[in-house]
Structures are given as C-alpha cells and as structure tokens.
Amino acid sequence: MNKEELIGKEIKCLDHGFVRLVDVMGDDGSIVQAARVSYGAGTKTVNEDRGLIRYLMRHQHTTPFEMVEFKFHIKLPIFIARQWIRHRTANVNEYSGRYSIMKDDFYLPDTEQIRPQSEINKQGRSEEIFEPEKANSIREQMDKVQNSLYTEYENLLENDLARELARINLPLSNYTEWYWKIDLHNLFHFLRLRIDTHAQYEIRVYGEAMAEIVKQIVPHAWEAFEDYSLNSVNFSKPELAAIRELMEGKKIEDLNLDE
C-alpha cells in the first residue's frame, strides 16, 4: 500500500479507539538525502540507499531519521493517554473537555484481559486469568460504574455547571482524541518501548497499529530498526567480559556474575 492509500486509513484499536495517519513528510529517500546532504535524486542504487540507512541505524547516527515526520489522529482511553504523554518529543493537540462535551465512549476490557495483579511485575497484570464468571462479573461492574458516572456528568451539564467542572468526575476509561506529530527517530524510540511485550497491553495495541503504518512508509528504515534496535540487546562491560571468558573456555560456574 502506498503513502496516498495509507493517509486517512483508520486502524481500529480496542473497542472504540483508532489510529489514523493524517500526513507524512518524507520517506527512506529523505533519510538518505539528509545523510548525504546531496541534491540529485537517483544518483545511488536502492541497495546503496538501504546500506546507508542500516549503517546510520547501526551506528546511532540519528539526525537523518529526524527528517521524516508522521502526523496521526488517535482516539484512546485517557489512562493510556497519560502513559503516552510521557514521550515528550512530539507535538500534541488534544480534544478539550472545557470547550466540548465529552463523548459517551468508555474502554471496557475484553474478559481475557481482566486479570489479577501480577506477583512479579508490580505495575502489570498477571499471566493468569480469572474464571469466566468472575471476569464477566467484574466487567459488568465496570460498565455499570461508567454508565452511572456519565449520567451524572450529563445531569451536571443540564444544571448549567461549567463543562470544565462537570468533566472532573469522569473516569480514566473515558476516551479522548488528539493529533500527534513526531519525527521518525523519536517515533522509533516510542515504538521500541510500547510494542515491547512488557508494555501494557492497551498501549501495545496502538503501538502495533502505528508500526504497521510506519513499516510501509519507510521499509528500509523499519528493517534497520528491527535489526539494530527493536530485536537487539545491549551488554554491559561486565557482561561482555563474561561472554569473552566463556568463549575462551571458562566455565560459567567460575564466572563472577555479581559485579
């Protein structure tokens, strides 16, 4: 799918959310052009362009990737937006509950995502699942609370309370929307964290949707990102020393791994 077909295409996320590409500036060629600071197009082969992009990614020459920018329209639950906004290297303009009435859209997790607190990960859910009856009961309770709070919100508006005050009791499951613009270098950083298996499921859904768009716009850059960042690991100095000793024949039980 080419860039023109991707712009405006809406990818559904969760129950009421979406990711939509609004605009994009640049492609793989923009990265190469910035790196070479050249004027002529077609002076190098596609394979040479791919090799240069891989070299840039491998050696962390990040500036050329900043020459490509993506603008998205995103609808997401507020609790995910609060995680998302920690990535401060983007431009954001959000739907305002001061000017507009908040919509009756709330995130309800699927029953398989309604899980107990993890005993290992203090900020995440367990791999274990509840019995279906319990999961359904919790989901119904969440739905009931959401409907009740939105009804109260509507009542406050009907009593002429200012919108900026009426909204304050709405839950974090309420959906918001924003336009989000970011350069490719910082977008890669966002995706490396947010499509990782340790990221919260809900934000991972959005990250994966965006990744599907990005890899079609900049396929060579995406390939390099996968090879040298997303699916790579870094070793500390002691870890490298331990690997070196293992390669030289030292037994693992003789290594000092506590340093």
PDB file of N, CA and C in Angstrom, residues 13-102:
ATOM      1  N   CYS A  13      -8.611   0.256  17.149  1.00  0.00           N
ATOM      2  CA  CYS A  13      -7.840  -0.151  18.315  1.00  0.00           C
ATOM      3  C   CYS A  13      -8.765  -0.270  19.530  1.00  0.00           C
ATOM      4  N   LEU A  14      -8.636  -1.357  20.265  1.00  0.00           N
ATOM      5  CA  LEU A  14      -9.500  -1.629  21.413  1.00  0.00           C
ATOM      6  C   LEU A  14     -10.964  -1.605  20.978  1.00  0.00           C
ATOM      7  N   ASP A  15     -11.881  -1.117  21.852  1.00  0.00           N
ATOM      8  CA  ASP A  15     -13.296  -1.194  21.499  1.00  0.00           C
ATOM      9  C   ASP A  15     -13.816   0.038  20.763  1.00  0.00           C
ATOM     10  N   HIS A  16     -13.319   1.236  21.116  1.00  0.00           N
ATOM     11  CA  HIS A  16     -13.798   2.454  20.472  1.00  0.00           C
ATOM     12  C   HIS A  16     -12.679   3.307  19.877  1.00  0.00           C
ATOM     13  N   GLY A  17     -11.439   2.862  19.971  1.00  0.00           N
ATOM     14  CA  GLY A  17     -10.312   3.691  19.559  1.00  0.00           C
ATOM     15  C   GLY A  17      -9.864   3.446  18.134  1.00  0.00           C
ATOM     16  N   PHE A  18      -8.937   4.286  17.699  1.00  0.00           N
ATOM     17  CA  PHE A  18      -8.365   4.120  16.365  1.00  0.00           C
ATOM     18  C   PHE A  18      -7.053   4.879  16.253  1.00  0.00           C
ATOM     19  N   VAL A  19      -6.294   4.513  15.230  1.00  0.00           N
ATOM     20  CA  VAL A  19      -5.110   5.253  14.780  1.00  0.00           C
ATOM     21  C   VAL A  19      -5.342   5.581  13.314  1.00  0.00           C
ATOM     22  N   ARG A  20      -5.165   6.848  12.949  1.00  0.00           N
ATOM     23  CA  ARG A  20      -5.343   7.264  11.553  1.00  0.00           C
ATOM     24  C   ARG A  20      -4.171   8.152  11.154  1.00  0.00           C
ATOM     25  N   LEU A  21      -3.513   7.805  10.067  1.00  0.00           N
ATOM     26  CA  LEU A  21      -2.431   8.630   9.555  1.00  0.00           C
ATOM     27  C   LEU A  21      -3.019   9.855   8.870  1.00  0.00           C
ATOM     28  N   VAL A  22      -2.667  11.030   9.373  1.00  0.00           N
ATOM     29  CA  VAL A  22      -3.164  12.281   8.813  1.00  0.00           C
ATOM     30  C   VAL A  22      -2.247  12.779   7.701  1.00  0.00           C
ATOM     31  N   ASP A  23      -0.949  12.704   7.946  1.00  0.00           N
ATOM     32  CA  ASP A  23       0.015  13.214   6.969  1.00  0.00           C
ATOM     33  C   ASP A  23       1.378  12.631   7.281  1.00  0.00           C
ATOM     34  N   VAL A  24       2.244  12.631   6.291  1.00  0.00           N
ATOM     35  CA  VAL A  24       3.619  12.191   6.488  1.00  0.00           C
ATOM     36  C   VAL A  24       4.520  13.022   5.592  1.00  0.00           C
ATOM     37  N   MET A  25       5.647  13.429   6.146  1.00  0.00           N
ATOM     38  CA  MET A  25       6.640  14.160   5.368  1.00  0.00           C
ATOM     39  C   MET A  25       7.889  13.297   5.252  1.00  0.00           C
ATOM     40  N   GLY A  26       8.199  12.896   4.023  1.00  0.00           N
ATOM     41  CA  GLY A  26       9.434  12.156   3.790  1.00  0.00           C
ATOM     42  C   GLY A  26       9.248  10.656   3.708  1.00  0.00           C
ATOM     43  N   ASP A  27      10.350   9.986   3.383  1.00  0.00           N
ATOM     44  CA  ASP A  27      10.381   8.533   3.262  1.00  0.00           C
ATOM     45  C   ASP A  27      11.833   8.091   3.409  1.00  0.00           C
ATOM     46  N   ASP A  28      12.132   6.865   3.002  1.00  0.00           N
ATOM     47  CA  ASP A  28      13.518   6.382   3.083  1.00  0.00           C
ATOM     48  C   ASP A  28      14.476   7.314   2.341  1.00  0.00           C
ATOM     49  N   GLY A  29      14.029   7.820   1.196  1.00  0.00           N
ATOM     50  CA  GLY A  29      14.881   8.701   0.406  1.00  0.00           C
ATOM     51  C   GLY A  29      15.239   9.984   1.140  1.00  0.00           C
ATOM     52  N   SER A  30      14.344  10.474   1.987  1.00  0.00           N
ATOM     53  CA  SER A  30      14.618  11.692   2.756  1.00  0.00           C
ATOM     54  C   SER A  30      15.735  11.464   3.757  1.00  0.00           C
ATOM     55  N   ILE A  31      15.785  10.270   4.322  1.00  0.00           N
ATOM     56  CA  ILE A  31      16.847   9.926   5.279  1.00  0.00           C
ATOM     57  C   ILE A  31      18.194   9.914   4.574  1.00  0.00           C
ATOM     58  N   VAL A  32      18.209   9.256   3.421  1.00  0.00           N
ATOM     59  CA  VAL A  32      19.443   9.160   2.639  1.00  0.00           C
ATOM     60  C   VAL A  32      19.901  10.534   2.169  1.00  0.00           C
ATOM     61  N   GLN A  33      18.972  11.334   1.682  1.00  0.00           N
ATOM     62  CA  GLN A  33      19.326  12.668   1.194  1.00  0.00           C
ATOM     63  C   GLN A  33      19.929  13.525   2.294  1.00  0.00           C
ATOM     64  N   ALA A  34      19.330  13.470   3.494  1.00  0.00           N
ATOM     65  CA  ALA A  34      19.849  14.259   4.608  1.00  0.00           C
ATOM     66  C   ALA A  34      21.233  13.786   5.021  1.00  0.00           C
ATOM     67  N   ALA A  35      21.439  12.476   4.965  1.00  0.00           N
ATOM     68  CA  ALA A  35      22.736  11.937   5.360  1.00  0.00           C
ATOM     69  C   ALA A  35      23.830  12.338   4.379  1.00  0.00           C
ATOM     70  N   ARG A  36      23.481  12.405   3.102  1.00  0.00           N
ATOM     71  CA  ARG A  36      24.483  12.725   2.088  1.00  0.00           C
ATOM     72  C   ARG A  36      24.563  14.230   1.821  1.00  0.00           C
ATOM     73  N   VAL A  37      23.564  14.961   2.317  1.00  0.00           N
ATOM     74  CA  VAL A  37      23.463  16.400   2.031  1.00  0.00           C
ATOM     75  C   VAL A  37      23.676  16.636   0.545  1.00  0.00           C
ATOM     76  N   SER A  38      22.894  15.885  -0.271  1.00  0.00           N
ATOM     77  CA  SER A  38      23.044  15.967  -1.720  1.00  0.00           C
ATOM     78  C   SER A  38      21.780  16.515  -2.349  1.00  0.00           C
ATOM     79  N   TYR A  39      21.882  16.885  -3.609  1.00  0.00           N
ATOM     80  CA  TYR A  39      20.754  17.471  -4.310  1.00  0.00           C
ATOM     81  C   TYR A  39      20.117  16.513  -5.300  1.00  0.00           C
ATOM     82  N   GLY A  40      20.899  15.681  -5.914  1.00  0.00           N
ATOM     83  CA  GLY A  40      20.394  14.862  -7.005  1.00  0.00           C
ATOM     84  C   GLY A  40      19.704  13.602  -6.549  1.00  0.00           C
ATOM     85  N   ALA A  41      18.577  13.304  -7.129  1.00  0.00           N
ATOM     86  CA  ALA A  41      17.880  12.048  -6.873  1.00  0.00           C
ATOM     87  C   ALA A  41      18.357  11.009  -7.877  1.00  0.00           C
ATOM     88  N   GLY A  42      18.387   9.767  -7.454  1.00  0.00           N
ATOM     89  CA  GLY A  42      18.725   8.680  -8.362  1.00  0.00           C
ATOM     90  C   GLY A  42      20.201   8.520  -8.634  1.00  0.00           C
ATOM     91  N   THR A  43      21.028   9.164  -7.814  1.00  0.00           N
ATOM     92  CA  THR A  43      22.473   9.043  -8.050  1.00  0.00           C
ATOM     93  C   THR A  43      23.039   7.782  -7.411  1.00  0.00           C
ATOM     94  N   LYS A  44      22.252   7.136  -6.560  1.00  0.00           N
ATOM     95  CA  LYS A  44      22.697   5.899  -5.928  1.00  0.00           C
ATOM     96  C   LYS A  44      21.645   4.819  -6.151  1.00  0.00           C
ATOM     97  N   THR A  45      22.045   3.586  -6.042  1.00  0.00           N
ATOM     98  CA  THR A  45      21.096   2.491  -6.224  1.00  0.00           C
ATOM     99  C   THR A  45      20.288   2.282  -4.947  1.00  0.00           C
ATOM    100  N   VAL A  46      19.188   1.520  -5.101  1.00  0.00           N
ATOM    101  CA  VAL A  46      18.348   1.220  -3.939  1.00  0.00           C
ATOM    102  C   VAL A  46      19.140   0.465  -2.887  1.00  0.00           C
ATOM    103  N   ASN A  47      19.975  -0.484  -3.312  1.00  0.00           N
ATOM    104  CA  ASN A  47      20.765  -1.257  -2.354  1.00  0.00           C
ATOM    105  C   ASN A  47      21.753  -0.381  -1.601  1.00  0.00           C
ATOM    106  N   GLU A  48      22.325   0.600  -2.280  1.00  0.00           N
ATOM    107  CA  GLU A  48      23.246   1.513  -1.603  1.00  0.00           C
ATOM    108  C   GLU A  48      22.499   2.372  -0.593  1.00  0.00           C
ATOM    109  N   ASP A  49      21.287   2.798  -0.949  1.00  0.00           N
ATOM    110  CA  ASP A  49      20.466   3.563  -0.004  1.00  0.00           C
ATOM    111  C   ASP A  49      20.142   2.716   1.216  1.00  0.00           C
ATOM    112  N   ARG A  50      19.761   1.482   1.005  1.00  0.00           N
ATOM    113  CA  ARG A  50      19.444   0.577   2.109  1.00  0.00           C
ATOM    114  C   ARG A  50      20.659   0.389   3.008  1.00  0.00           C
ATOM    115  N   GLY A  51      21.820   0.204   2.390  1.00  0.00           N
ATOM    116  CA  GLY A  51      23.040   0.008   3.169  1.00  0.00           C
ATOM    117  C   GLY A  51      23.378   1.223   4.017  1.00  0.00           C
ATOM    118  N   LEU A  52      23.175   2.422   3.452  1.00  0.00           N
ATOM    119  CA  LEU A  52      23.457   3.636   4.211  1.00  0.00           C
ATOM    120  C   LEU A  52      22.504   3.765   5.397  1.00  0.00           C
ATOM    121  N   ILE A  53      21.225   3.485   5.169  1.00  0.00           N
ATOM    122  CA  ILE A  53      20.250   3.569   6.264  1.00  0.00           C
ATOM    123  C   ILE A  53      20.611   2.582   7.370  1.00  0.00           C
ATOM    124  N   ARG A  54      21.023   1.405   6.999  1.00  0.00           N
ATOM    125  CA  ARG A  54      21.416   0.405   8.002  1.00  0.00           C
ATOM    126  C   ARG A  54      22.669   0.861   8.752  1.00  0.00           C
ATOM    127  N   TYR A  55      23.589   1.465   8.043  1.00  0.00           N
ATOM    128  CA  TYR A  55      24.800   1.994   8.693  1.00  0.00           C
ATOM    129  C   TYR A  55      24.427   3.073   9.710  1.00  0.00           C
ATOM    130  N   LEU A  56      23.537   3.965   9.311  1.00  0.00           N
ATOM    131  CA  LEU A  56      23.124   5.047  10.209  1.00  0.00           C
ATOM    132  C   LEU A  56      22.467   4.495  11.469  1.00  0.00           C
ATOM    133  N   MET A  57      21.588   3.530  11.293  1.00  0.00           N
ATOM    134  CA  MET A  57      20.902   2.953  12.452  1.00  0.00           C
ATOM    135  C   MET A  57      21.874   2.188  13.336  1.00  0.00           C
ATOM    136  N   ARG A  58      22.741   1.417  12.722  1.00  0.00           N
ATOM    137  CA  ARG A  58      23.671   0.585  13.487  1.00  0.00           C
ATOM    138  C   ARG A  58      24.610   1.434  14.325  1.00  0.00           C
ATOM    139  N   HIS A  59      25.038   2.568  13.788  1.00  0.00           N
ATOM    140  CA  HIS A  59      25.985   3.432  14.500  1.00  0.00           C
ATOM    141  C   HIS A  59      25.310   4.607  15.205  1.00  0.00           C
ATOM    142  N   GLN A  60      23.995   4.552  15.281  1.00  0.00           N
ATOM    143  CA  GLN A  60      23.204   5.529  16.034  1.00  0.00           C
ATOM    144  C   GLN A  60      23.428   6.969  15.558  1.00  0.00           C
ATOM    145  N   HIS A  61      23.528   7.118  14.238  1.00  0.00           N
ATOM    146  CA  HIS A  61      23.533   8.456  13.641  1.00  0.00           C
ATOM    147  C   HIS A  61      22.056   8.832  13.415  1.00  0.00           C
ATOM    148  N   THR A  62      21.470   9.487  14.385  1.00  0.00           N
ATOM    149  CA  THR A  62      20.014   9.610  14.441  1.00  0.00           C
ATOM    150  C   THR A  62      19.441  10.797  13.682  1.00  0.00           C
ATOM    151  N   THR A  63      20.218  11.838  13.453  1.00  0.00           N
ATOM    152  CA  THR A  63      19.668  13.067  12.879  1.00  0.00           C
ATOM    153  C   THR A  63      18.970  12.858  11.534  1.00  0.00           C
ATOM    154  N   PRO A  64      19.526  12.073  10.594  1.00  0.00           N
ATOM    155  CA  PRO A  64      18.820  11.895   9.313  1.00  0.00           C
ATOM    156  C   PRO A  64      17.416  11.317   9.466  1.00  0.00           C
ATOM    157  N   PHE A  65      17.188  10.505  10.504  1.00  0.00           N
ATOM    158  CA  PHE A  65      15.854   9.934  10.712  1.00  0.00           C
ATOM    159  C   PHE A  65      14.856  10.998  11.176  1.00  0.00           C
ATOM    160  N   GLU A  66      15.377  12.084  11.712  1.00  0.00           N
ATOM    161  CA  GLU A  66      14.505  13.175  12.159  1.00  0.00           C
ATOM    162  C   GLU A  66      13.944  13.978  10.986  1.00  0.00           C
ATOM    163  N   MET A  67      14.428  13.712   9.782  1.00  0.00           N
ATOM    164  CA  MET A  67      13.935  14.419   8.599  1.00  0.00           C
ATOM    165  C   MET A  67      12.574  13.891   8.124  1.00  0.00           C
ATOM    166  N   VAL A  68      12.154  12.761   8.670  1.00  0.00           N
ATOM    167  CA  VAL A  68      10.845  12.177   8.325  1.00  0.00           C
ATOM    168  C   VAL A  68       9.900  12.422   9.498  1.00  0.00           C
ATOM    169  N   GLU A  69       8.689  12.903   9.208  1.00  0.00           N
ATOM    170  CA  GLU A  69       7.718  13.179  10.259  1.00  0.00           C
ATOM    171  C   GLU A  69       6.369  12.534   9.943  1.00  0.00           C
ATOM    172  N   PHE A  70       5.718  12.063  10.993  1.00  0.00           N
ATOM    173  CA  PHE A  70       4.395  11.456  10.890  1.00  0.00           C
ATOM    174  C   PHE A  70       3.407  12.252  11.740  1.00  0.00           C
ATOM    175  N   LYS A  71       2.208  12.448  11.210  1.00  0.00           N
ATOM    176  CA  LYS A  71       1.130  13.067  11.975  1.00  0.00           C
ATOM    177  C   LYS A  71      -0.045  12.096  12.036  1.00  0.00           C
ATOM    178  N   PHE A  72      -0.469  11.785  13.262  1.00  0.00           N
ATOM    179  CA  PHE A  72      -1.545  10.829  13.482  1.00  0.00           C
ATOM    180  C   PHE A  72      -2.735  11.491  14.171  1.00  0.00           C
ATOM    181  N   HIS A  73      -3.923  10.998  13.869  1.00  0.00           N
ATOM    182  CA  HIS A  73      -5.132  11.288  14.640  1.00  0.00           C
ATOM    183  C   HIS A  73      -5.429  10.022  15.425  1.00  0.00           C
ATOM    184  N   ILE A  74      -5.516  10.149  16.747  1.00  0.00           N
ATOM    185  CA  ILE A  74      -5.617   8.970  17.607  1.00  0.00           C
ATOM    186  C   ILE A  74      -6.760   9.153  18.596  1.00  0.00           C
ATOM    187  N   LYS A  75      -7.561   8.129  18.733  1.00  0.00           N
ATOM    188  CA  LYS A  75      -8.600   8.090  19.762  1.00  0.00           C
ATOM    189  C   LYS A  75      -8.220   6.994  20.744  1.00  0.00           C
ATOM    190  N   LEU A  76      -8.114   7.350  22.027  1.00  0.00           N
ATOM    191  CA  LEU A  76      -7.572   6.419  23.009  1.00  0.00           C
ATOM    192  C   LEU A  76      -8.142   6.707  24.395  1.00  0.00           C
ATOM    193  N   PRO A  77      -8.161   5.703  25.292  1.00  0.00           N
ATOM    194  CA  PRO A  77      -8.611   5.952  26.656  1.00  0.00           C
ATOM    195  C   PRO A  77      -7.655   6.919  27.375  1.00  0.00           C
ATOM    196  N   ILE A  78      -8.207   7.703  28.285  1.00  0.00           N
ATOM    197  CA  ILE A  78      -7.401   8.717  28.970  1.00  0.00           C
ATOM    198  C   ILE A  78      -6.251   8.083  29.748  1.00  0.00           C
ATOM    199  N   PHE A  79      -6.451   6.913  30.343  1.00  0.00           N
ATOM    200  CA  PHE A  79      -5.356   6.325  31.128  1.00  0.00           C
ATOM    201  C   PHE A  79      -4.190   5.919  30.237  1.00  0.00           C
ATOM    202  N   ILE A  80      -4.460   5.596  28.967  1.00  0.00           N
ATOM    203  CA  ILE A  80      -3.373   5.322  28.028  1.00  0.00           C
ATOM    204  C   ILE A  80      -2.734   6.621  27.564  1.00  0.00           C
ATOM    205  N   ALA A  81      -3.555   7.654  27.387  1.00  0.00           N
ATOM    206  CA  ALA A  81      -3.012   8.964  27.006  1.00  0.00           C
ATOM    207  C   ALA A  81      -2.027   9.477  28.053  1.00  0.00           C
ATOM    208  N   ARG A  82      -2.270   9.175  29.324  1.00  0.00           N
ATOM    209  CA  ARG A  82      -1.377   9.658  30.387  1.00  0.00           C
ATOM    210  C   ARG A  82      -0.040   8.931  30.372  1.00  0.00           C
ATOM    211  N   GLN A  83      -0.027   7.676  29.931  1.00  0.00           N
ATOM    212  CA  GLN A  83       1.250   6.982  29.704  1.00  0.00           C
ATOM    213  C   GLN A  83       1.951   7.570  28.479  1.00  0.00           C
ATOM    214  N   TRP A  84       1.171   7.733  27.437  1.00  0.00           N
ATOM    215  CA  TRP A  84       1.681   8.161  26.129  1.00  0.00           C
ATOM    216  C   TRP A  84       2.364   9.519  26.217  1.00  0.00           C
ATOM    217  N   ILE A  85       1.775  10.435  26.983  1.00  0.00           N
ATOM    218  CA  ILE A  85       2.264  11.813  27.003  1.00  0.00           C
ATOM    219  C   ILE A  85       3.631  11.924  27.659  1.00  0.00           C
ATOM    220  N   ARG A  86       4.083  10.871  28.309  1.00  0.00           N
ATOM    221  CA  ARG A  86       5.443  10.871  28.882  1.00  0.00           C
ATOM    222  C   ARG A  86       6.510  10.968  27.789  1.00  0.00           C
ATOM    223  N   HIS A  87       6.132  10.614  26.559  1.00  0.00           N
ATOM    224  CA  HIS A  87       7.057  10.777  25.430  1.00  0.00           C
ATOM    225  C   HIS A  87       6.962  12.233  24.991  1.00  0.00           C
ATOM    226  N   ARG A  88       7.880  13.033  25.453  1.00  0.00           N
ATOM    227  CA  ARG A  88       7.763  14.490  25.344  1.00  0.00           C
ATOM    228  C   ARG A  88       8.412  15.046  24.078  1.00  0.00           C
ATOM    229  N   THR A  89       8.735  14.184  23.137  1.00  0.00           N
ATOM    230  CA  THR A  89       9.424  14.631  21.927  1.00  0.00           C
ATOM    231  C   THR A  89       8.460  14.731  20.746  1.00  0.00           C
ATOM    232  N   ALA A  90       7.180  14.945  21.026  1.00  0.00           N
ATOM    233  CA  ALA A  90       6.168  15.057  19.974  1.00  0.00           C
ATOM    234  C   ALA A  90       5.365  16.333  20.175  1.00  0.00           C
ATOM    235  N   ASN A  91       4.611  16.692  19.148  1.00  0.00           N
ATOM    236  CA  ASN A  91       3.677  17.820  19.231  1.00  0.00           C
ATOM    237  C   ASN A  91       2.272  17.256  19.371  1.00  0.00           C
ATOM    238  N   VAL A  92       1.521  17.759  20.364  1.00  0.00           N
ATOM    239  CA  VAL A  92       0.214  17.184  20.690  1.00  0.00           C
ATOM    240  C   VAL A  92      -0.838  18.274  20.791  1.00  0.00           C
ATOM    241  N   ASN A  93      -1.998  18.003  20.226  1.00  0.00           N
ATOM    242  CA  ASN A  93      -3.164  18.853  20.447  1.00  0.00           C
ATOM    243  C   ASN A  93      -4.345  17.939  20.743  1.00  0.00           C
ATOM    244  N   GLU A  94      -4.898  18.059  21.974  1.00  0.00           N
ATOM    245  CA  GLU A  94      -5.902  17.106  22.459  1.00  0.00           C
ATOM    246  C   GLU A  94      -7.302  17.705  22.481  1.00  0.00           C
ATOM    247  N   TYR A  95      -8.275  16.842  22.304  1.00  0.00           N
ATOM    248  CA  TYR A  95      -9.693  17.185  22.458  1.00  0.00           C
ATOM    249  C   TYR A  95      -9.897  17.799  23.845  1.00  0.00           C
ATOM    250  N   SER A  96     -10.642  18.889  23.930  1.00  0.00           N
ATOM    251  CA  SER A  96     -10.788  19.603  25.190  1.00  0.00           C
ATOM    252  C   SER A  96     -12.172  19.422  25.795  1.00  0.00           C
ATOM    253  N   GLY A  97     -12.193  18.938  27.038  1.00  0.00           N
ATOM    254  CA  GLY A  97     -13.437  18.828  27.775  1.00  0.00           C
ATOM    255  C   GLY A  97     -13.893  20.146  28.359  1.00  0.00           C
ATOM    256  N   ARG A  98     -13.095  21.197  28.188  1.00  0.00           N
ATOM    257  CA  ARG A  98     -13.526  22.542  28.603  1.00  0.00           C
ATOM    258  C   ARG A  98     -14.400  23.180  27.537  1.00  0.00           C
ATOM    259  N   TYR A  99     -14.050  22.919  26.280  1.00  0.00           N
ATOM    260  CA  TYR A  99     -14.774  23.523  25.163  1.00  0.00           C
ATOM    261  C   TYR A  99     -15.883  22.632  24.628  1.00  0.00           C
ATOM    262  N   SER A 100     -15.685  21.317  24.728  1.00  0.00           N
ATOM    263  CA  SER A 100     -16.608  20.373  24.106  1.00  0.00           C
ATOM    264  C   SER A 100     -17.135  19.382  25.137  1.00  0.00           C
ATOM    265  N   ILE A 101     -18.280  18.793  24.843  1.00  0.00           N
ATOM    266  CA  ILE A 101     -18.850  17.779  25.717  1.00  0.00           C
ATOM    267  C   ILE A 101     -18.125  16.455  25.487  1.00  0.00           C
ATOM    268  N   MET A 102     -17.692  15.839  26.569  1.00  0.00           N
ATOM    269  CA  MET A 102     -17.009  14.554  26.459  1.00  0.00           C
ATOM    270  C   MET A 102     -17.981  13.502  25.938  1.00  0.00           C
TER     271      MET A 102
END
